[in-house]
Short mmCIF file of N, CA, C and O in Angstrom, two decimals:
data_model
loop_
_atom_site.label_atom_id
_atom_site.label_comp_id
_atom_site.label_asym_id
_atom_site.label_seq_id
_atom_site.Cartn_x
_atom_site.Cartn_y
_atom_site.Cartn_z
N GLN A 1 2.84 5.50 2.31
CA GLN A 1 2.26 4.34 2.89
C GLN A 1 2.36 3.97 4.60
O GLN A 1 3.63 3.81 5.03
N VAL A 2 1.56 3.66 5.25
CA VAL A 2 1.65 3.26 6.63
C VAL A 2 1.76 1.88 6.40
O VAL A 2 1.01 1.21 5.88
N GLN A 3 3.00 1.61 7.30
CA GLN A 3 2.89 0.14 7.50
C GLN A 3 2.56 -0.23 9.08
O GLN A 3 2.78 0.15 9.94
N LEU A 4 1.87 -1.65 9.16
CA LEU A 4 1.12 -1.87 10.29
C LEU A 4 1.38 -3.35 10.58
O LEU A 4 1.50 -4.08 9.51
N VAL A 5 1.91 -3.50 11.80
CA VAL A 5 2.07 -5.11 11.98
C VAL A 5 1.66 -5.24 12.89
O VAL A 5 1.70 -4.91 14.48
N GLU A 6 0.76 -6.73 12.67
CA GLU A 6 0.02 -7.14 14.11
C GLU A 6 0.44 -8.21 14.84
O GLU A 6 1.36 -8.98 14.19
N SER A 7 0.41 -8.36 16.14
CA SER A 7 0.89 -9.52 16.97
C SER A 7 -0.03 -10.16 17.80
O SER A 7 -1.08 -9.06 18.09
N GLY A 8 -0.18 -11.38 18.48
CA GLY A 8 -0.62 -11.48 19.43
C GLY A 8 -1.68 -12.65 19.77
O GLY A 8 -2.91 -12.89 20.39
N GLY A 9 -1.84 -13.22 18.37
CA GLY A 9 -3.10 -13.85 17.92
C GLY A 9 -2.65 -15.32 18.20
O GLY A 9 -1.25 -15.48 18.82
N GLY A 10 -3.36 -16.33 18.24
CA GLY A 10 -3.22 -17.56 18.67
C GLY A 10 -4.36 -18.28 19.10
O GLY A 10 -5.44 -18.29 18.40
N LEU A 11 -4.30 -19.86 19.54
CA LEU A 11 -4.95 -20.59 19.94
C LEU A 11 -5.60 -20.60 21.25
O LEU A 11 -4.83 -20.50 22.10
N VAL A 12 -7.02 -20.62 21.60
CA VAL A 12 -7.32 -20.39 23.16
C VAL A 12 -8.64 -20.94 22.85
O VAL A 12 -9.55 -20.99 22.00
N GLN A 13 -8.97 -21.28 23.96
CA GLN A 13 -10.48 -22.38 24.74
C GLN A 13 -11.35 -21.02 24.82
O GLN A 13 -11.15 -19.98 25.43
N ALA A 14 -12.50 -21.90 24.33
CA ALA A 14 -14.13 -20.82 24.49
C ALA A 14 -13.72 -20.11 25.76
O ALA A 14 -13.43 -20.93 26.94
N GLY A 15 -14.27 -18.77 26.31
CA GLY A 15 -14.04 -18.10 27.45
C GLY A 15 -12.74 -17.68 27.71
O GLY A 15 -12.77 -16.80 28.84
N GLY A 16 -12.15 -17.76 27.11
CA GLY A 16 -10.64 -17.28 27.56
C GLY A 16 -10.01 -15.97 26.84
O GLY A 16 -11.08 -15.20 26.19
N SER A 17 -9.05 -15.35 26.85
CA SER A 17 -8.79 -13.95 26.49
C SER A 17 -7.28 -13.89 25.61
O SER A 17 -6.71 -14.86 25.93
N LEU A 18 -7.28 -12.72 24.69
CA LEU A 18 -6.36 -12.70 24.17
C LEU A 18 -6.11 -11.15 23.94
O LEU A 18 -6.96 -10.15 24.12
N ARG A 19 -5.10 -10.72 23.97
CA ARG A 19 -4.63 -9.47 23.24
C ARG A 19 -3.61 -9.14 22.06
O ARG A 19 -2.76 -9.43 22.07
N LEU A 20 -4.50 -8.30 21.16
CA LEU A 20 -3.80 -7.88 20.02
C LEU A 20 -2.99 -6.88 20.12
O LEU A 20 -3.52 -5.99 20.77
N SER A 21 -2.28 -6.54 19.38
CA SER A 21 -1.32 -5.73 19.14
C SER A 21 -0.88 -5.43 17.88
O SER A 21 -1.08 -6.31 17.10
N CYS A 22 -0.80 -3.70 17.60
CA CYS A 22 -0.69 -3.37 16.07
C CYS A 22 0.54 -1.96 16.50
O CYS A 22 0.05 -1.33 17.11
N ILE A 23 1.80 -2.14 15.41
CA ILE A 23 2.27 -1.48 15.80
C ILE A 23 2.70 -0.41 14.19
O ILE A 23 2.41 -1.13 13.27
N ALA A 24 2.54 0.97 14.54
CA ALA A 24 2.31 1.47 13.20
C ALA A 24 3.48 2.34 13.10
O ALA A 24 4.01 2.78 13.86
N SER A 25 4.15 2.26 11.61
CA SER A 25 5.23 2.84 11.22
C SER A 25 4.66 4.59 11.12
O SER A 25 4.66 5.19 9.93
N LEU A 26 4.36 5.41 12.21
CA LEU A 26 3.77 6.72 12.04
C LEU A 26 4.51 7.49 13.13
O LEU A 26 5.16 7.11 13.98
N ARG A 27 4.62 8.90 12.63
CA ARG A 27 5.41 9.67 13.64
C ARG A 27 4.23 10.17 14.40
O ARG A 27 4.33 10.26 15.50
N THR A 28 3.19 10.37 14.06
CA THR A 28 2.19 11.01 14.78
C THR A 28 0.84 10.25 14.74
O THR A 28 -0.22 10.35 14.03
N LEU A 29 0.85 9.23 15.40
CA LEU A 29 -0.05 8.11 15.66
C LEU A 29 -1.83 9.23 15.98
O LEU A 29 -2.60 8.88 15.79
N SER A 30 -1.32 10.17 16.59
CA SER A 30 -2.51 10.40 17.64
C SER A 30 -3.35 11.55 16.26
O SER A 30 -4.47 11.59 16.40
N THR A 31 -3.17 11.43 14.77
CA THR A 31 -3.76 12.16 13.91
C THR A 31 -4.28 10.84 12.99
O THR A 31 -5.27 11.49 12.29
N TYR A 32 -4.03 9.63 13.56
CA TYR A 32 -4.73 8.61 12.96
C TYR A 32 -5.76 8.00 13.82
O TYR A 32 -5.88 7.56 14.90
N ARG A 33 -6.94 7.64 12.78
CA ARG A 33 -7.94 7.04 13.34
C ARG A 33 -7.69 5.79 12.95
O ARG A 33 -7.37 5.20 12.03
N MET A 34 -7.92 4.63 14.43
CA MET A 34 -7.25 3.28 13.96
C MET A 34 -8.24 2.07 14.09
O MET A 34 -9.39 2.21 15.25
N GLY A 35 -8.47 1.13 13.45
CA GLY A 35 -9.47 0.10 13.42
C GLY A 35 -8.93 -1.46 13.72
O GLY A 35 -7.87 -1.58 13.20
N TRP A 36 -9.58 -2.24 13.93
CA TRP A 36 -9.55 -3.60 14.07
C TRP A 36 -10.65 -3.98 13.18
O TRP A 36 -11.80 -3.98 13.19
N PHE A 37 -10.67 -5.17 12.07
CA PHE A 37 -11.35 -6.10 11.09
C PHE A 37 -11.27 -7.48 11.50
O PHE A 37 -10.01 -7.77 11.83
N ARG A 38 -12.05 -8.31 10.75
CA ARG A 38 -11.83 -9.93 10.72
C ARG A 38 -12.56 -10.18 9.87
O ARG A 38 -13.07 -9.48 9.00
N GLN A 39 -11.78 -11.62 9.32
CA GLN A 39 -12.35 -12.08 8.14
C GLN A 39 -12.45 -13.63 8.83
O GLN A 39 -11.17 -14.40 9.03
N ALA A 40 -13.31 -14.15 8.65
CA ALA A 40 -13.80 -15.66 8.81
C ALA A 40 -13.51 -16.13 7.18
O ALA A 40 -13.99 -15.80 6.48
N PRO A 41 -13.18 -17.68 7.28
CA PRO A 41 -12.95 -18.28 6.16
C PRO A 41 -14.51 -18.44 5.49
O PRO A 41 -15.58 -18.77 6.15
N GLY A 42 -14.25 -18.07 4.19
CA GLY A 42 -15.92 -17.90 3.47
C GLY A 42 -16.45 -16.33 3.69
O GLY A 42 -17.73 -16.30 3.12
N LYS A 43 -16.23 -15.89 4.89
CA LYS A 43 -16.91 -14.62 5.03
C LYS A 43 -16.16 -13.31 4.54
O LYS A 43 -15.05 -13.12 4.44
N GLU A 44 -16.97 -12.16 4.42
CA GLU A 44 -16.76 -10.89 4.31
C GLU A 44 -15.65 -10.28 5.75
O GLU A 44 -16.07 -10.74 6.64
N ARG A 45 -14.84 -9.65 5.34
CA ARG A 45 -14.13 -8.82 6.04
C ARG A 45 -15.38 -7.85 6.89
O ARG A 45 -15.71 -7.24 6.20
N GLU A 46 -14.92 -8.34 8.44
CA GLU A 46 -16.09 -7.31 9.04
C GLU A 46 -14.93 -6.24 10.21
O GLU A 46 -14.26 -6.46 10.60
N PHE A 47 -15.87 -5.02 9.96
CA PHE A 47 -15.46 -4.35 11.31
C PHE A 47 -15.91 -5.04 12.50
O PHE A 47 -17.04 -5.64 13.26
N VAL A 48 -14.50 -4.43 13.50
CA VAL A 48 -14.60 -4.99 15.26
C VAL A 48 -14.85 -4.01 15.73
O VAL A 48 -15.59 -3.77 16.73
N ALA A 49 -13.76 -3.07 15.85
CA ALA A 49 -13.76 -1.58 16.89
C ALA A 49 -12.57 -0.60 16.25
O ALA A 49 -12.36 -1.17 15.38
N ALA A 50 -12.94 0.51 16.66
CA ALA A 50 -12.54 1.60 15.97
C ALA A 50 -12.19 2.60 17.39
O ALA A 50 -12.80 2.70 18.00
N ILE A 51 -11.11 3.45 17.05
CA ILE A 51 -10.80 4.26 18.29
C ILE A 51 -10.17 5.65 17.40
O ILE A 51 -9.39 5.90 16.23
N THR A 52 -10.54 6.71 17.85
CA THR A 52 -10.46 8.11 16.97
C THR A 52 -8.77 8.66 17.29
O THR A 52 -8.03 7.73 18.34
N GLY A 53 -8.36 9.45 16.76
CA GLY A 53 -6.78 9.58 17.03
C GLY A 53 -6.66 10.39 18.19
O GLY A 53 -5.31 9.58 18.76
N SER A 54 -7.46 11.11 18.73
CA SER A 54 -7.23 11.27 20.32
C SER A 54 -7.08 10.05 21.45
O SER A 54 -6.32 9.97 22.48
N GLY A 55 -7.44 9.08 20.96
CA GLY A 55 -8.07 8.08 21.55
C GLY A 55 -9.12 8.34 22.43
O GLY A 55 -9.83 7.28 23.39
N GLY A 56 -9.99 9.48 22.50
CA GLY A 56 -11.33 9.56 23.32
C GLY A 56 -12.64 8.93 22.90
O GLY A 56 -13.31 8.97 23.77
N MET A 57 -12.81 8.55 21.98
CA MET A 57 -13.69 7.74 21.25
C MET A 57 -13.55 6.47 21.01
O MET A 57 -12.55 6.49 19.93
N THR A 58 -14.46 5.49 21.22
CA THR A 58 -14.44 4.05 20.35
C THR A 58 -15.74 3.72 20.16
O THR A 58 -16.81 4.30 20.38
N ASN A 59 -15.98 2.85 19.30
CA ASN A 59 -16.90 1.96 18.75
C ASN A 59 -16.70 1.01 18.65
O ASN A 59 -15.78 0.36 17.98
N TYR A 60 -17.67 0.01 18.56
CA TYR A 60 -17.45 -1.68 18.64
C TYR A 60 -18.76 -2.03 17.52
O TYR A 60 -19.59 -1.92 17.42
N ALA A 61 -18.42 -3.15 17.26
CA ALA A 61 -19.70 -4.11 16.08
C ALA A 61 -20.73 -4.48 17.47
O ALA A 61 -19.74 -5.02 18.66
N ASN A 62 -21.80 -5.17 17.36
CA ASN A 62 -22.69 -5.39 18.31
C ASN A 62 -22.07 -6.65 18.96
O ASN A 62 -21.95 -6.97 20.16
N SER A 63 -21.34 -7.48 18.08
CA SER A 63 -21.15 -8.86 18.08
C SER A 63 -20.02 -8.93 19.20
O SER A 63 -19.84 -10.05 19.81
N VAL A 64 -19.45 -7.75 19.60
CA VAL A 64 -17.97 -8.10 20.71
C VAL A 64 -18.18 -6.74 21.51
O VAL A 64 -17.65 -6.85 22.46
N LYS A 65 -19.22 -6.25 21.50
CA LYS A 65 -19.29 -5.35 22.63
C LYS A 65 -19.88 -6.11 24.10
O LYS A 65 -20.59 -6.56 24.14
N GLY A 66 -18.47 -5.23 25.21
CA GLY A 66 -18.69 -5.82 26.14
C GLY A 66 -17.88 -6.76 26.14
O GLY A 66 -17.32 -7.28 27.76
N ARG A 67 -17.07 -7.20 25.13
CA ARG A 67 -16.12 -8.18 25.59
C ARG A 67 -15.01 -8.10 24.94
O ARG A 67 -14.00 -8.19 25.41
N PHE A 68 -14.97 -7.36 23.97
CA PHE A 68 -13.52 -6.23 23.29
C PHE A 68 -13.36 -4.80 23.91
O PHE A 68 -14.61 -4.37 23.94
N THR A 69 -12.08 -4.45 23.90
CA THR A 69 -11.86 -3.22 24.27
C THR A 69 -10.60 -2.80 23.38
O THR A 69 -9.60 -3.78 23.24
N ILE A 70 -10.69 -1.77 22.35
CA ILE A 70 -9.61 -1.16 21.81
C ILE A 70 -9.08 0.07 22.77
O ILE A 70 -9.76 0.51 23.08
N SER A 71 -7.72 -0.08 22.61
CA SER A 71 -7.10 1.19 23.02
C SER A 71 -5.91 1.70 22.12
O SER A 71 -5.51 0.98 21.48
N LYS A 72 -5.26 2.49 22.76
CA LYS A 72 -4.30 3.26 21.64
C LYS A 72 -3.28 4.35 22.72
O LYS A 72 -3.54 4.66 23.77
N ASP A 73 -1.76 3.94 22.61
CA ASP A 73 -0.94 4.32 23.04
C ASP A 73 -0.37 5.15 21.92
O ASP A 73 0.71 4.43 21.44
N ASN A 74 -0.39 6.40 21.69
CA ASN A 74 -0.05 7.41 20.76
C ASN A 74 1.69 7.32 21.23
O ASN A 74 2.43 7.66 19.93
N ALA A 75 1.89 7.23 22.41
CA ALA A 75 3.67 7.71 22.26
C ALA A 75 4.24 6.41 21.96
O ALA A 75 5.50 6.44 21.52
N LYS A 76 3.54 5.10 22.02
CA LYS A 76 4.17 4.07 21.15
C LYS A 76 3.86 3.61 20.07
O LYS A 76 4.24 2.47 19.65
N ASN A 77 2.86 4.23 19.34
CA ASN A 77 2.38 3.82 18.08
C ASN A 77 1.74 2.58 17.79
O ASN A 77 2.21 1.90 17.08
N THR A 78 1.16 2.41 19.11
CA THR A 78 0.55 1.05 19.22
C THR A 78 -0.71 1.00 19.73
O THR A 78 -1.13 1.93 20.40
N VAL A 79 -1.82 0.23 18.94
CA VAL A 79 -3.05 -0.34 18.98
C VAL A 79 -3.17 -1.41 19.79
O VAL A 79 -2.36 -2.35 19.18
N HIS A 80 -3.80 -1.62 20.54
CA HIS A 80 -4.52 -2.92 21.31
C HIS A 80 -5.86 -3.48 21.00
O HIS A 80 -6.69 -2.44 21.19
N LEU A 81 -6.14 -4.56 20.64
CA LEU A 81 -7.57 -4.91 21.08
C LEU A 81 -7.05 -6.23 22.01
O LEU A 81 -6.87 -7.40 22.04
N GLN A 82 -8.14 -5.96 23.37
CA GLN A 82 -8.23 -6.92 24.37
C GLN A 82 -9.24 -7.56 24.27
O GLN A 82 -10.38 -7.09 24.18
N MET A 83 -9.35 -8.71 24.12
CA MET A 83 -10.51 -9.79 23.91
C MET A 83 -11.00 -10.85 25.00
O MET A 83 -9.65 -11.47 25.10
N ASN A 84 -12.03 -10.64 25.58
CA ASN A 84 -12.40 -11.53 26.87
C ASN A 84 -13.34 -12.36 26.20
O ASN A 84 -14.26 -11.98 25.40
N SER A 85 -13.60 -13.51 27.40
CA SER A 85 -14.69 -14.20 26.92
C SER A 85 -15.25 -14.24 25.49
O SER A 85 -16.11 -14.33 24.69
N LEU A 86 -14.46 -14.85 24.69
CA LEU A 86 -13.81 -15.57 23.65
C LEU A 86 -14.66 -16.63 23.00
O LEU A 86 -14.85 -17.41 24.02
N LYS A 87 -15.17 -16.59 21.88
CA LYS A 87 -16.37 -17.55 21.63
C LYS A 87 -15.74 -18.28 20.37
O LYS A 87 -14.69 -17.38 19.57
N PRO A 88 -16.19 -19.30 19.80
CA PRO A 88 -15.69 -20.15 18.66
C PRO A 88 -16.10 -19.08 17.28
O PRO A 88 -15.09 -19.16 16.66
N GLU A 89 -17.09 -18.39 17.46
CA GLU A 89 -17.35 -17.56 16.31
C GLU A 89 -16.40 -16.45 16.33
O GLU A 89 -16.61 -15.31 15.25
N ASP A 90 -15.73 -16.14 17.13
CA ASP A 90 -14.50 -15.23 16.94
C ASP A 90 -13.49 -15.62 16.26
O ASP A 90 -12.54 -14.66 15.86
N THR A 91 -13.42 -16.57 15.67
CA THR A 91 -12.23 -17.41 15.28
C THR A 91 -12.54 -16.71 13.90
O THR A 91 -13.03 -16.80 12.88
N ALA A 92 -11.12 -16.03 13.65
CA ALA A 92 -10.90 -15.31 12.23
C ALA A 92 -9.14 -14.44 12.42
O ALA A 92 -9.05 -14.64 13.22
N VAL A 93 -9.33 -14.50 10.56
CA VAL A 93 -8.26 -13.08 10.81
C VAL A 93 -8.30 -12.09 11.40
O VAL A 93 -9.16 -11.31 10.74
N TYR A 94 -7.56 -11.31 11.96
CA TYR A 94 -7.71 -10.10 12.77
C TYR A 94 -6.82 -9.27 12.24
O TYR A 94 -5.72 -9.31 11.83
N TYR A 95 -7.39 -8.12 11.62
CA TYR A 95 -6.98 -6.93 10.76
C TYR A 95 -6.69 -5.91 11.67
O TYR A 95 -7.75 -5.12 11.92
N CYS A 96 -5.47 -4.97 11.40
CA CYS A 96 -5.38 -3.55 11.88
C CYS A 96 -5.32 -2.98 10.67
O CYS A 96 -4.95 -3.06 9.74
N ALA A 97 -5.96 -1.65 10.78
CA ALA A 97 -6.24 -0.88 9.76
C ALA A 97 -6.28 0.76 10.22
O ALA A 97 -6.22 1.10 11.30
N ALA A 98 -5.58 1.67 9.65
CA ALA A 98 -5.38 3.00 9.84
C ALA A 98 -6.26 4.09 8.69
O ALA A 98 -5.76 3.59 7.56
N ASP A 99 -6.71 4.91 9.46
CA ASP A 99 -7.15 6.16 8.38
C ASP A 99 -7.05 7.39 8.85
O ASP A 99 -6.40 7.68 9.86
N ARG A 100 -6.59 7.95 7.92
CA ARG A 100 -5.51 9.13 7.87
C ARG A 100 -6.10 10.50 8.81
O ARG A 100 -5.76 11.29 9.40
N LEU A 101 -7.38 10.22 8.63
CA LEU A 101 -8.23 10.97 9.54
C LEU A 101 -8.48 10.41 10.90
O LEU A 101 -9.13 9.67 11.07
N PRO A 102 -8.55 11.72 11.81
CA PRO A 102 -8.69 11.16 13.33
C PRO A 102 -10.34 10.83 13.56
O PRO A 102 -10.54 10.10 14.64
N TYR A 103 -11.61 11.03 12.40
CA TYR A 103 -12.65 10.59 12.44
C TYR A 103 -13.13 10.00 11.31
O TYR A 103 -12.97 10.43 10.30
N GLY A 104 -14.23 8.87 11.59
CA GLY A 104 -14.52 8.66 10.18
C GLY A 104 -15.85 7.27 10.59
O GLY A 104 -16.22 7.06 11.53
N GLY A 105 -15.96 6.64 9.15
CA GLY A 105 -16.96 5.45 9.37
C GLY A 105 -16.34 4.32 9.77
O GLY A 105 -15.20 4.23 9.74
N ASN A 106 -17.58 3.44 9.63
CA ASN A 106 -16.66 1.99 10.06
C ASN A 106 -16.40 0.93 8.53
O ASN A 106 -16.36 -0.25 8.63
N ALA A 107 -16.53 1.57 7.43
CA ALA A 107 -16.47 0.73 6.55
C ALA A 107 -15.31 0.66 5.80
O ALA A 107 -14.15 1.18 6.31
N LYS A 108 -14.86 -0.56 5.54
CA LYS A 108 -13.62 -0.87 5.00
C LYS A 108 -13.02 -0.13 4.30
O LYS A 108 -11.72 0.30 4.15
N THR A 109 -13.74 0.69 3.48
CA THR A 109 -12.98 1.78 2.46
C THR A 109 -12.77 3.17 3.08
O THR A 109 -12.21 4.01 2.97
N ASP A 110 -13.18 3.35 4.61
CA ASP A 110 -12.59 4.40 5.18
C ASP A 110 -11.06 4.40 5.74
O ASP A 110 -10.74 5.30 6.22
N PHE A 111 -10.69 3.08 5.50
CA PHE A 111 -9.05 2.40 6.13
C PHE A 111 -8.47 2.44 4.97
O PHE A 111 -8.64 1.92 3.99
N GLY A 112 -7.16 3.07 4.81
CA GLY A 112 -6.33 3.24 3.89
C GLY A 112 -5.07 2.29 3.87
O GLY A 112 -4.69 1.71 2.85
N SER A 113 -4.86 1.89 4.96
CA SER A 113 -3.77 1.00 5.32
C SER A 113 -4.20 -0.11 6.30
O SER A 113 -5.11 0.26 7.30
N TRP A 114 -3.58 -1.24 5.60
CA TRP A 114 -3.67 -2.43 6.49
C TRP A 114 -2.69 -3.42 6.77
O TRP A 114 -1.76 -3.32 6.15
N GLY A 115 -2.75 -3.83 7.88
CA GLY A 115 -1.80 -4.80 7.95
C GLY A 115 -2.05 -6.11 7.29
O GLY A 115 -2.99 -6.28 6.81
N GLN A 116 -0.90 -7.22 7.71
CA GLN A 116 -0.77 -8.46 7.23
C GLN A 116 -2.22 -9.47 7.58
O GLN A 116 -2.56 -10.59 7.52
N GLY A 117 -2.44 -9.23 8.98
CA GLY A 117 -3.39 -10.10 9.77
C GLY A 117 -2.43 -10.84 10.83
O GLY A 117 -1.54 -11.61 10.45
N THR A 118 -3.18 -11.53 11.83
CA THR A 118 -2.74 -12.28 12.80
C THR A 118 -4.15 -13.42 12.93
O THR A 118 -5.19 -12.92 13.20
N GLN A 119 -3.81 -14.34 13.01
CA GLN A 119 -5.18 -15.65 13.33
C GLN A 119 -5.43 -15.87 14.48
O GLN A 119 -4.60 -16.13 15.70
N VAL A 120 -6.59 -15.68 14.95
CA VAL A 120 -7.25 -16.17 16.53
C VAL A 120 -8.36 -17.16 15.79
O VAL A 120 -9.01 -17.23 14.93
N THR A 121 -7.98 -18.54 17.00
CA THR A 121 -8.81 -19.62 16.44
C THR A 121 -9.15 -19.70 18.18
O THR A 121 -8.70 -20.00 19.22
N VAL A 122 -10.47 -19.59 18.28
CA VAL A 122 -11.25 -20.22 19.46
C VAL A 122 -11.70 -21.29 19.36
O VAL A 122 -12.63 -21.81 18.63
N SER A 123 -11.51 -22.45 20.60
CA SER A 123 -11.96 -23.65 20.26
C SER A 123 -12.94 -23.78 21.22
O SER A 123 -13.43 -23.10 22.26
N SER A 124 -13.96 -24.73 20.85
CA SER A 124 -15.30 -25.13 21.94
C SER A 124 -15.05 -26.32 23.09
O SER A 124 -13.81 -26.95 22.63
#
């Protein structure tokens, strides 16, 4: 079982930025596709962004496209989510997720390992 630990959440004003990090207990992060999901109170967990094993391809939810950037440092077993131009509707618990395959879909069921989550709160 892959262990994932997120950090970097916090309280920020609308328009501000945060950078989330996720450290994975893996020998070869390059073979895993990594993703970020979020869950707001009373809502379903939703896809935010994903990056392929090699880091060469990324995809984003329409709601964050152009504002968020996912990146991966395979040498440090770390995945980042840079969040700019934050909006109050971005408020949620953000989860890091790992897919043991280097390519796949964006459904929650495509990812087999999850972190505990980090809270992001954007004030208006």
